[in-house]
PDB file of C-alpha atoms and ligand atoms in Angstrom:
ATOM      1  CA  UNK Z   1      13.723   0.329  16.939  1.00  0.00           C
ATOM      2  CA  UNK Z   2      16.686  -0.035  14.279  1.00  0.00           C
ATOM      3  CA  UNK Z   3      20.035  -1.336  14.705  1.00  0.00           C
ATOM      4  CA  UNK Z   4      21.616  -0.567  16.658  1.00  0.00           C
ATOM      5  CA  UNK Z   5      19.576  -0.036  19.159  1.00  0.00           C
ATOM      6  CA  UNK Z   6      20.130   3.144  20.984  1.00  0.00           C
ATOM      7  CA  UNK Z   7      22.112   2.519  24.302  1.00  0.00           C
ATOM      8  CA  UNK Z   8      23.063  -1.043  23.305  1.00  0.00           C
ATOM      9  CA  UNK Z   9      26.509  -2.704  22.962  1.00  0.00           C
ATOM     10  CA  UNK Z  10      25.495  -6.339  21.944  1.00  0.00           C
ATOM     11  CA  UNK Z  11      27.463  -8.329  19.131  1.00  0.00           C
ATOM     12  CA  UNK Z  12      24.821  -7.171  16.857  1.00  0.00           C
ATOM     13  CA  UNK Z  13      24.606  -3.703  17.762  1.00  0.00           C
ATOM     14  CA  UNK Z  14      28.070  -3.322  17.509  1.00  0.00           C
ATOM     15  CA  UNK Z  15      28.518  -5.802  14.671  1.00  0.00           C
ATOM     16  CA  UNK Z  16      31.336  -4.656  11.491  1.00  0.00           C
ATOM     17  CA  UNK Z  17      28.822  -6.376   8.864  1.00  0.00           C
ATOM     18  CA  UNK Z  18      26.868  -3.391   6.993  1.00  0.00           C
ATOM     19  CA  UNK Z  19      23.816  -5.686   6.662  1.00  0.00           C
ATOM     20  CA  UNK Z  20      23.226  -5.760  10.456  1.00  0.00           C
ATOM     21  CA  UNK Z  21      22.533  -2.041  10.155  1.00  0.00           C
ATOM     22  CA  UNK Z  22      18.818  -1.775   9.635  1.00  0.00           C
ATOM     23  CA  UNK Z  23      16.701   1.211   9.267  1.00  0.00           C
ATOM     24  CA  UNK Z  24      13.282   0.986   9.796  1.00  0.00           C
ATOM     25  CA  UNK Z  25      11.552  -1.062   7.493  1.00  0.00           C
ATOM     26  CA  UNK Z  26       9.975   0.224   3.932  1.00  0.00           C
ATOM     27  CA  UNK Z  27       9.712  -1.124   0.924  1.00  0.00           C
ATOM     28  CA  UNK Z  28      10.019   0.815  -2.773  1.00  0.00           C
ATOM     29  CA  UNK Z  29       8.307  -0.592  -5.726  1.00  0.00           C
ATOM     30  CA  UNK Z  30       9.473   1.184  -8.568  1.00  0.00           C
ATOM     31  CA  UNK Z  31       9.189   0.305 -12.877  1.00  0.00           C
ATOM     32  CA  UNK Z  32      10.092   2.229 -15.720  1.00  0.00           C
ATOM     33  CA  UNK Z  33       7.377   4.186 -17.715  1.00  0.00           C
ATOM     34  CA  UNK Z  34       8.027   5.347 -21.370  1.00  0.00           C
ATOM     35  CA  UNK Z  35      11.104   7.742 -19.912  1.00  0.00           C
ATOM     36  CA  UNK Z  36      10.653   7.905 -16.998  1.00  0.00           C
ATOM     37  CA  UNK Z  37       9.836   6.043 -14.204  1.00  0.00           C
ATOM     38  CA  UNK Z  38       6.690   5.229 -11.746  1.00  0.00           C
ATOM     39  CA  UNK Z  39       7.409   4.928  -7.503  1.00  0.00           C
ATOM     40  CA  UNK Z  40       5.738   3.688  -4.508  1.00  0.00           C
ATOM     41  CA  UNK Z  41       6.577   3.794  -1.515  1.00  0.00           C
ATOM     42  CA  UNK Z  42       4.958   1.206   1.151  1.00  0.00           C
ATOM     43  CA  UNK Z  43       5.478   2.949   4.142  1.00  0.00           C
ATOM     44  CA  UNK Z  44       7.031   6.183   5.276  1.00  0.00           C
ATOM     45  CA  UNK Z  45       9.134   5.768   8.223  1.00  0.00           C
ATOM     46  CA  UNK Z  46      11.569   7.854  10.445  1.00  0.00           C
ATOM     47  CA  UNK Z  47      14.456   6.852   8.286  1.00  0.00           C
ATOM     48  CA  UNK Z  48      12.314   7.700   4.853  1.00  0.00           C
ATOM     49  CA  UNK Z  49      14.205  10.402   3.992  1.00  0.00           C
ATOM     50  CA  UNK Z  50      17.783   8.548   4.106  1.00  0.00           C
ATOM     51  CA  UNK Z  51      16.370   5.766   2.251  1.00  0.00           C
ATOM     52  CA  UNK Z  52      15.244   7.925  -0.637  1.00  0.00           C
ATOM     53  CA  UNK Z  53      18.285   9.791  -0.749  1.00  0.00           C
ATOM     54  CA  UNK Z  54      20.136   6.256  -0.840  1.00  0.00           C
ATOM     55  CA  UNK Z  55      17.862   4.888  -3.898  1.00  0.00           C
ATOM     56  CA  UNK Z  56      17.805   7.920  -5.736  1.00  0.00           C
ATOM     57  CA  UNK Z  57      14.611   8.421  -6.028  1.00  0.00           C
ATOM     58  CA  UNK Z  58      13.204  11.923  -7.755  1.00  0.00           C
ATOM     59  CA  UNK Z  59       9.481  11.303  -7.298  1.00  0.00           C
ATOM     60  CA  UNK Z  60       6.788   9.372  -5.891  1.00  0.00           C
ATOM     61  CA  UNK Z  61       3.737   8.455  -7.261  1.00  0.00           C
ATOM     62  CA  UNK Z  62       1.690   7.308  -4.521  1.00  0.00           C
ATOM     63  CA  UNK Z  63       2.789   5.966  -1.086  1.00  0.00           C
ATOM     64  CA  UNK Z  64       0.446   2.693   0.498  1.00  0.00           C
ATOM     65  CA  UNK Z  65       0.531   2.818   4.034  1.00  0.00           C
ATOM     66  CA  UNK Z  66       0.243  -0.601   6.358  1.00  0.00           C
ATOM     67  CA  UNK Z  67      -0.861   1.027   9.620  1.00  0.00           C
ATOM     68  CA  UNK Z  68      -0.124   3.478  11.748  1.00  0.00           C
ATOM     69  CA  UNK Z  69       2.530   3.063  14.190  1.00  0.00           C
ATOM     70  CA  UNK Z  70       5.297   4.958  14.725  1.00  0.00           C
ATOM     71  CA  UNK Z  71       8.514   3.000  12.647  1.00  0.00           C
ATOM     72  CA  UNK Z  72       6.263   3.139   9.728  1.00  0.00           C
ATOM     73  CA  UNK Z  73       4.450   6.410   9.496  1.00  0.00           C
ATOM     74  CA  UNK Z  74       6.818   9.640  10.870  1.00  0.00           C
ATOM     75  CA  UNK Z  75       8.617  10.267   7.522  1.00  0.00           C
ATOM     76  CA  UNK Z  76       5.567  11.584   6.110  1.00  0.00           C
ATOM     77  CA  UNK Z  77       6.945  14.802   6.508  1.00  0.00           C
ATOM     78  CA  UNK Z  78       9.959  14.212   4.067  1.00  0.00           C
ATOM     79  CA  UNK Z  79       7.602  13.606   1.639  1.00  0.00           C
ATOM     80  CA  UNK Z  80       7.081  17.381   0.656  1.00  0.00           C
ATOM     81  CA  UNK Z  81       9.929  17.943  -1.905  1.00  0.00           C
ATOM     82  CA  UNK Z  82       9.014  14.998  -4.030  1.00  0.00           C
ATOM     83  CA  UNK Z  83       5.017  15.284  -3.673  1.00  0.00           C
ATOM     84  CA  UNK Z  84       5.569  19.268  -4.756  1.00  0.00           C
ATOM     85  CA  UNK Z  85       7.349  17.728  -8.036  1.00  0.00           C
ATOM     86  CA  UNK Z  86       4.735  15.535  -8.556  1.00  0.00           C
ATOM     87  CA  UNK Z  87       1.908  17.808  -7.731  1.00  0.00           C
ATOM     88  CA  UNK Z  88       2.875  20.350 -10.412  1.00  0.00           C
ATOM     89  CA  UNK Z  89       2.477  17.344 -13.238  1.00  0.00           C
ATOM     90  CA  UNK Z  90      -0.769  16.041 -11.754  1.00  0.00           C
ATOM     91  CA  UNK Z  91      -1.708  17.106  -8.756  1.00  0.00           C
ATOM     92  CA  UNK Z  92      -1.288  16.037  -4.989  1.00  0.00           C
ATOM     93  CA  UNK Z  93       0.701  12.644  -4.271  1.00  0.00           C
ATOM     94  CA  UNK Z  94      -2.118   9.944  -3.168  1.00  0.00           C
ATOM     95  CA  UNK Z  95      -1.620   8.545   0.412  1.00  0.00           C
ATOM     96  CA  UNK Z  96      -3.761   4.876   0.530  1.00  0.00           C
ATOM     97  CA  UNK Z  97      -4.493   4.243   4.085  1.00  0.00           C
ATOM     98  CA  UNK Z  98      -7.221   2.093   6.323  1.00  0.00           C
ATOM     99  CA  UNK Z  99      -9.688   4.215   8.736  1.00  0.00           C
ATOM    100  CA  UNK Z 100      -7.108   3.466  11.424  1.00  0.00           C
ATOM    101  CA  UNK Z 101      -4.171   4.407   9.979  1.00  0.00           C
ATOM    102  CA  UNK Z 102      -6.150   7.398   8.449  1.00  0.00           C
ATOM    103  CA  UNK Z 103      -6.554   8.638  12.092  1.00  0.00           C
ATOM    104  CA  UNK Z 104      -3.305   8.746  13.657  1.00  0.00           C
ATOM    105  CA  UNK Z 105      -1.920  10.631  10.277  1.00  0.00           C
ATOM    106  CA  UNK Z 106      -4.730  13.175  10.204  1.00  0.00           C
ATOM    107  CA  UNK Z 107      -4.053  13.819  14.277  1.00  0.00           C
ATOM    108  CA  UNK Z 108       0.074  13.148  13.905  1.00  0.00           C
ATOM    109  CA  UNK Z 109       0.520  15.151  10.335  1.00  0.00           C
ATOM    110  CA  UNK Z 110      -2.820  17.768  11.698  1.00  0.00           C
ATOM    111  CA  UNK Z 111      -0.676  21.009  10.069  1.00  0.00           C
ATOM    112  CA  UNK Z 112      -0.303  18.796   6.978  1.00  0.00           C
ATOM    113  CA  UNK Z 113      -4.410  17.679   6.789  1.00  0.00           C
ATOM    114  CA  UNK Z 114      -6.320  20.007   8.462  1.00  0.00           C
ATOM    115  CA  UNK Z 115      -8.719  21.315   6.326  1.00  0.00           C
ATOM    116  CA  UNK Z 116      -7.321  24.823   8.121  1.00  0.00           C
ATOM    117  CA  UNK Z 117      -3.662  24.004   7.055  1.00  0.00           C
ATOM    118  CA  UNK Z 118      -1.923  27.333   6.237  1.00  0.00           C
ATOM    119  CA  UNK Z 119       1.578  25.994   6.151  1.00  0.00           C
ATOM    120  CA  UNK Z 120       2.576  27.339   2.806  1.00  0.00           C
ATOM    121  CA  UNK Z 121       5.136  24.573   2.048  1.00  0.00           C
ATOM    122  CA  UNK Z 122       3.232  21.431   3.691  1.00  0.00           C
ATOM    123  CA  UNK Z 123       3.407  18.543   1.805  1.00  0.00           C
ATOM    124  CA  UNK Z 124       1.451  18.407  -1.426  1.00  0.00           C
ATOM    125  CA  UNK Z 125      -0.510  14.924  -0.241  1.00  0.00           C
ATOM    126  CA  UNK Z 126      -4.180  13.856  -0.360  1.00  0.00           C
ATOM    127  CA  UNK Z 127      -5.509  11.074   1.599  1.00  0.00           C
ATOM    128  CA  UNK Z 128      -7.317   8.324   0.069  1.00  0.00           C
ATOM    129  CA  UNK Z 129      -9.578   4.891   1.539  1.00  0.00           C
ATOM    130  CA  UNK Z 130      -7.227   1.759   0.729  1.00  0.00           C
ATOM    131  CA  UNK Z 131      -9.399  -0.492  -0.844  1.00  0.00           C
ATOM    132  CA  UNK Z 132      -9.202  -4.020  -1.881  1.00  0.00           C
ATOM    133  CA  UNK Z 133      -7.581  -3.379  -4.780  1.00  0.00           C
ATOM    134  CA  UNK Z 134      -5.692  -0.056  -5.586  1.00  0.00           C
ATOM    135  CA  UNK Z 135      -4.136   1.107  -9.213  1.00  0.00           C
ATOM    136  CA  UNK Z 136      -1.365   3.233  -9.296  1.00  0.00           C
ATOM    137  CA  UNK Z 137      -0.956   3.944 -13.219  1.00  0.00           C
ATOM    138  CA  UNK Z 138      -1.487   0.322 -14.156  1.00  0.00           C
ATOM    139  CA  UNK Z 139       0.119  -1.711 -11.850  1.00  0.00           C
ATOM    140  CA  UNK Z 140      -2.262  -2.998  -9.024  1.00  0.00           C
ATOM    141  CA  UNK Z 141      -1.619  -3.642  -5.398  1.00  0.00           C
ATOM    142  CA  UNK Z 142      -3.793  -5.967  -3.612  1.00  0.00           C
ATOM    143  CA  UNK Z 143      -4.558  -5.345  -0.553  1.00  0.00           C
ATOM    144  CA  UNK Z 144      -3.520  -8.396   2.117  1.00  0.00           C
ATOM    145  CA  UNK Z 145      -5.278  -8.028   5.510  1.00  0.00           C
ATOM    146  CA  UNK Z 146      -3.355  -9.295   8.581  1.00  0.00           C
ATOM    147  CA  UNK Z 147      -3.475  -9.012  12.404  1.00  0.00           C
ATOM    148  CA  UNK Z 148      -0.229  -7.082  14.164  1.00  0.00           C
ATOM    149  CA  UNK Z 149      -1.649  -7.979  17.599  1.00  0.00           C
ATOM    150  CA  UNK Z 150      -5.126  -6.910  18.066  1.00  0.00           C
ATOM    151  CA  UNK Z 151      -5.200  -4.657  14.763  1.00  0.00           C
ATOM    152  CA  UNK Z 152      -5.870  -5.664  11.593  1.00  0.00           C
ATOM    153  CA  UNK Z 153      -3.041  -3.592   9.520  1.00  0.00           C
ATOM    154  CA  UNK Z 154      -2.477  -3.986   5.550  1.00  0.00           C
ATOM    155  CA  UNK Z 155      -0.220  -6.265   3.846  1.00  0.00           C
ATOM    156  CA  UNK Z 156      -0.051  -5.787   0.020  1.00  0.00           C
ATOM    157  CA  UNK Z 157       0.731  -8.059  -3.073  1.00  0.00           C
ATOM    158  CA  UNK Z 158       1.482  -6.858  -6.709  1.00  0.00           C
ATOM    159  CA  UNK Z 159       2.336  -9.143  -9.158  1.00  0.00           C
ATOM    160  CA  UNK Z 160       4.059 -12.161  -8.005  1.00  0.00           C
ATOM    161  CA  UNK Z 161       5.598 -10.554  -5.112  1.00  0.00           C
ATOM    162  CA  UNK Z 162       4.097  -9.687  -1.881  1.00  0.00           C
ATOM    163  CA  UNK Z 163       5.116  -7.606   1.417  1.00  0.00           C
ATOM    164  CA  UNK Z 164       3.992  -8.353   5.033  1.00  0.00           C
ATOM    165  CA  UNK Z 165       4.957  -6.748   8.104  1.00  0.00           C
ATOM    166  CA  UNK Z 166       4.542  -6.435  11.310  1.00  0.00           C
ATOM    167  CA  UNK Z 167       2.406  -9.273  11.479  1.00  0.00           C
ATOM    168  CA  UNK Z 168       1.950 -12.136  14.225  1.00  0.00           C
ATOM    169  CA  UNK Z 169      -1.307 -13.760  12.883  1.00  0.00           C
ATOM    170  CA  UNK Z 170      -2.247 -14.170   8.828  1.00  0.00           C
ATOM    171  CA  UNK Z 171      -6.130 -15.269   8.655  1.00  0.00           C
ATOM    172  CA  UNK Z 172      -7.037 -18.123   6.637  1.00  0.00           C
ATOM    173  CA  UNK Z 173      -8.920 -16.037   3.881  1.00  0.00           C
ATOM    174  CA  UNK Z 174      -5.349 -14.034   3.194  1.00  0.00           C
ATOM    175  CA  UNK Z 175      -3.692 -16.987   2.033  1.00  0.00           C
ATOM    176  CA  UNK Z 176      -5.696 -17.491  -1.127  1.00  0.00           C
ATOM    177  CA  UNK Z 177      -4.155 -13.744  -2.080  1.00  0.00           C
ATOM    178  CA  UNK Z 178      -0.605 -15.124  -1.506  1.00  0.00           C
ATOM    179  CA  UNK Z 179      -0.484 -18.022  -4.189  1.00  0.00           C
ATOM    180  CA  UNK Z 180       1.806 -18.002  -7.436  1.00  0.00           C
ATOM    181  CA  UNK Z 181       4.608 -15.712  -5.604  1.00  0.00           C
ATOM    182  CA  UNK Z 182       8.103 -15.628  -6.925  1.00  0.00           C
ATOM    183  CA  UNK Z 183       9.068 -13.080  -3.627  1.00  0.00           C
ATOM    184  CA  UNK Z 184       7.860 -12.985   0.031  1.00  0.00           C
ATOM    185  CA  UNK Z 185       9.349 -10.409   2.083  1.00  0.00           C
ATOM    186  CA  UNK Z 186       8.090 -10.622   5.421  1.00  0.00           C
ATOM    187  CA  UNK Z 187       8.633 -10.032   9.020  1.00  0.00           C
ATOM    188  CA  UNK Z 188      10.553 -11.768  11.758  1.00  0.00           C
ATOM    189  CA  UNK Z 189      11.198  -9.712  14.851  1.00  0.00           C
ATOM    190  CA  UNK Z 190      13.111 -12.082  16.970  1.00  0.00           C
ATOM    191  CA  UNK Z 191      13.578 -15.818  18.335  1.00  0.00           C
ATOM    192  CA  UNK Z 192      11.497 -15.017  21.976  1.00  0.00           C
ATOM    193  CA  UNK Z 193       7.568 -14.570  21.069  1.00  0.00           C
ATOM    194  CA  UNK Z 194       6.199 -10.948  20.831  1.00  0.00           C
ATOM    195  CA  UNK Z 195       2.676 -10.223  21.661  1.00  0.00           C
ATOM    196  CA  UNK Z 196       2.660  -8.381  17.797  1.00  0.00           C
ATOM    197  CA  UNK Z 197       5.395  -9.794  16.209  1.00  0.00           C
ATOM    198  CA  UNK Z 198       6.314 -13.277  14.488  1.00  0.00           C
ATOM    199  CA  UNK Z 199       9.025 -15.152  15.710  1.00  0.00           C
ATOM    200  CA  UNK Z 200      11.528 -16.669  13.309  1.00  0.00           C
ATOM    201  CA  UNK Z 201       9.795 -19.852  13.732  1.00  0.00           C
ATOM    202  CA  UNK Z 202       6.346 -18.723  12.835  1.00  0.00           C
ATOM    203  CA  UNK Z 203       7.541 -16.643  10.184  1.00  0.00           C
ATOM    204  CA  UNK Z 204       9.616 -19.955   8.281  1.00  0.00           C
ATOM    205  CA  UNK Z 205       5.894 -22.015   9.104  1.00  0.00           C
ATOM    206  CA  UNK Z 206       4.016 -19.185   6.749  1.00  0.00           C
ATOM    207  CA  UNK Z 207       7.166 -19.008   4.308  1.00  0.00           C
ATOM    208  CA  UNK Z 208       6.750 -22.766   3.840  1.00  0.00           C
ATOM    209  CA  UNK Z 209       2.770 -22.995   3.464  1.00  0.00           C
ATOM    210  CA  UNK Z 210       2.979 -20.078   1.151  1.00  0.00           C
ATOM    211  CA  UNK Z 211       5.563 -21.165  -1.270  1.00  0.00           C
ATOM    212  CA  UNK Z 212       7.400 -18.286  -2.571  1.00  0.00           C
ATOM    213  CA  UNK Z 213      10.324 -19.033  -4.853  1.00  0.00           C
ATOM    214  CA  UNK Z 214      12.285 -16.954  -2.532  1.00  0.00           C
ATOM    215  CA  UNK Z 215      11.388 -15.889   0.861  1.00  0.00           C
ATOM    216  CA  UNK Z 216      12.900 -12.868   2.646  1.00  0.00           C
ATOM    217  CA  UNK Z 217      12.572 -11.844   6.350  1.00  0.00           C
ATOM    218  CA  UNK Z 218      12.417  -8.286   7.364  1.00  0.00           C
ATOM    219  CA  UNK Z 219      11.579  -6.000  10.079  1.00  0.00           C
ATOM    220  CA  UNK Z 220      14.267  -8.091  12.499  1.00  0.00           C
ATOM    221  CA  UNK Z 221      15.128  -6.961  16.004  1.00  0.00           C
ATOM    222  CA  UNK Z 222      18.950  -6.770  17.462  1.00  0.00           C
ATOM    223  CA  UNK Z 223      18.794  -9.946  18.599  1.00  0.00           C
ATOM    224  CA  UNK Z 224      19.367 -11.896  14.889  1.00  0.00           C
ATOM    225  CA  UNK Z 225      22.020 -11.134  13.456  1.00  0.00           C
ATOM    226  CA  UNK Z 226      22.370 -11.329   9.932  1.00  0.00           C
ATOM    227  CA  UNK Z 227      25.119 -14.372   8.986  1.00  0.00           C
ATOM    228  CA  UNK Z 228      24.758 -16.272  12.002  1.00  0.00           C
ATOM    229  CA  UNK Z 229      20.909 -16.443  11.378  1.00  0.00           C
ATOM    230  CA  UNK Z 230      20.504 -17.100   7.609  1.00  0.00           C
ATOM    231  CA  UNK Z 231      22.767 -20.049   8.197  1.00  0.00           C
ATOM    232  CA  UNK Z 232      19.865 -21.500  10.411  1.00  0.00           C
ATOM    233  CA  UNK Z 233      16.932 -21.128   7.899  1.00  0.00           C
ATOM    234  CA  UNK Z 234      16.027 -23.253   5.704  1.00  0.00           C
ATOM    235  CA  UNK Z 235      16.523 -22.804   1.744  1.00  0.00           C
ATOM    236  CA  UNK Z 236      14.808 -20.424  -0.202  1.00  0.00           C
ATOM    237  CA  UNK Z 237      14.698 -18.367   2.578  1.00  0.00           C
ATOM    238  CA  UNK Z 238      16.801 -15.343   3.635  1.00  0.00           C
ATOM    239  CA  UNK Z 239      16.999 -12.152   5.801  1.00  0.00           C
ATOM    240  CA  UNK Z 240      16.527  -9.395   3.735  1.00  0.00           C
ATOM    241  CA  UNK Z 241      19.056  -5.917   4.651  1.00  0.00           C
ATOM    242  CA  UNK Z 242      18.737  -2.542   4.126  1.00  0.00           C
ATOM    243  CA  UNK Z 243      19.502  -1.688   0.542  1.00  0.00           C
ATOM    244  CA  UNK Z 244      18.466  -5.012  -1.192  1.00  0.00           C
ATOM    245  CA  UNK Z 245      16.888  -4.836  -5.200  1.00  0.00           C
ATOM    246  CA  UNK Z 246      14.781  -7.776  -6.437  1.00  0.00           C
ATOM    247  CA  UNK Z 247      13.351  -7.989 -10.004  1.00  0.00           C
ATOM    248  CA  UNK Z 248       9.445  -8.219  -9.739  1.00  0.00           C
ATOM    249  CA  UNK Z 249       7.545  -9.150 -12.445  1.00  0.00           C
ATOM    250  CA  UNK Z 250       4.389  -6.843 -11.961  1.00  0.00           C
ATOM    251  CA  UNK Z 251       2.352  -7.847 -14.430  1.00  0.00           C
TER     252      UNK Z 251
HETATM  253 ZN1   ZN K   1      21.781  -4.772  20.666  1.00  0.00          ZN
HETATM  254 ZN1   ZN K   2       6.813  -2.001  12.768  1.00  0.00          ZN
END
């Protein structure tokens, strides 16, 4: 939902600290490339367009979506200036998506993917199967399958980081894809169970088994706010706010 959450006046809604101001979650993976740079964007949410404008980013090479819902899908649209930049160098900007995901974009974004689009300035996108593995000029993301409820949704790993969210169950077979990380980032909604969501709890259980050098929680709900709760978890493990930069080693 964000935070604040619209109509509430809790201490974290309401809260003076910039870092319990959360957009909806996305994540930018971005690396320099002779001189200029390569970007993509894992997940395209309603606030997409303020986060680009507050990382200064000037293209995007290809955006990975996790699934379909709402908070991570309805800033497609602000796509369009970037993907016609890109699109005049090499063509339209490669969406990666599951079948499911695939379906809500091509019925949500219809005047966008309709093979009868007219729109003269839609967005310059293609949509593409995510597969195992995907390549996005050299640097691979590895596609990390986990359950958000009933529905199996995409994490992804590249390099020795890896992003998760939205997720309440990992199956056994993912963990083998999350060995060797030096970053985690992944999602704690709350302290109360969620029928979709990890609690704080189960999120610090996967942190632990996985081993990350550094573990970072995302994707939090107004009721954690952000000092009070990092001085509850354990080390090596942080909430992540809106704005943060890591170093990944991609390779
Ligand atoms: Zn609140
Ligand atoms: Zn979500």
């Amino acid at each position: 939902m964000g935070v604040p959450t619209l109509g509430c006046e809790c201490a974290v809604c309401t809260s003076r600290d910039p870092r319990d101001r959360r957009l909806r979650p996305s994540l930018l993976v971005r690396w320099r490339a002779g001189a200029g740079e390569r970007v993509v964007v894992i997940d395209t949410g309603p606030d997409f367009r303020e986060q680009a404008l507050r990382s200064g980013i000037r293209r995007v090479d290809a955006v990975l979506y996790t699934h379909g819902h709402a908070d991570h899908i309805l800033g497609l649209d602000d796509l369009r200036p970037l993907s016609f930049i890109v699109n005049r160098e090499s063509g339209p900007v490669p969406l990666y998506a599951s079948p499911d995901a695939t379906e809500v974009l091509e019925r949500v974004f219809n005047y966008t993917f309709s093979p009868n689009a007219t729109y003269p300035t839609r967005a310059r996108v293609q949509l593409k199967p995510l597969a195992g593995r995907t390549e996005v000029h050299g640097v691979e993301f590895i596609r990390v399958p986990v359950l958000h409820g009933q529905l199996e949704i995409a994490g992804f790993r590249f390099g020795r980081a890896a992003y998760l969210t939205d997720v309440n169950t990992i199956p056994e077979s993912s963990f083998a894809l999350l060995e060797g990380l030096d970053h985690l980032v992944i999602s704690a909604l709350r302290h109360q169970p969620h029928p979709s969501h990890a609690t704080i709890d189960q999120a610090v259980g996967w942190a632990q088994r996985i081993g990350a050098r550094q573990t970072w929680f995302t994707h939090m709900a107004h009721e954690l706010g952000h000092e009070e709760t990092n001085r509850m978890l354990p080390a090596g493990i942080e909430l992540a706010y809106d704005g943060l930069t890591i170093p990944v080693t991609l390779a």
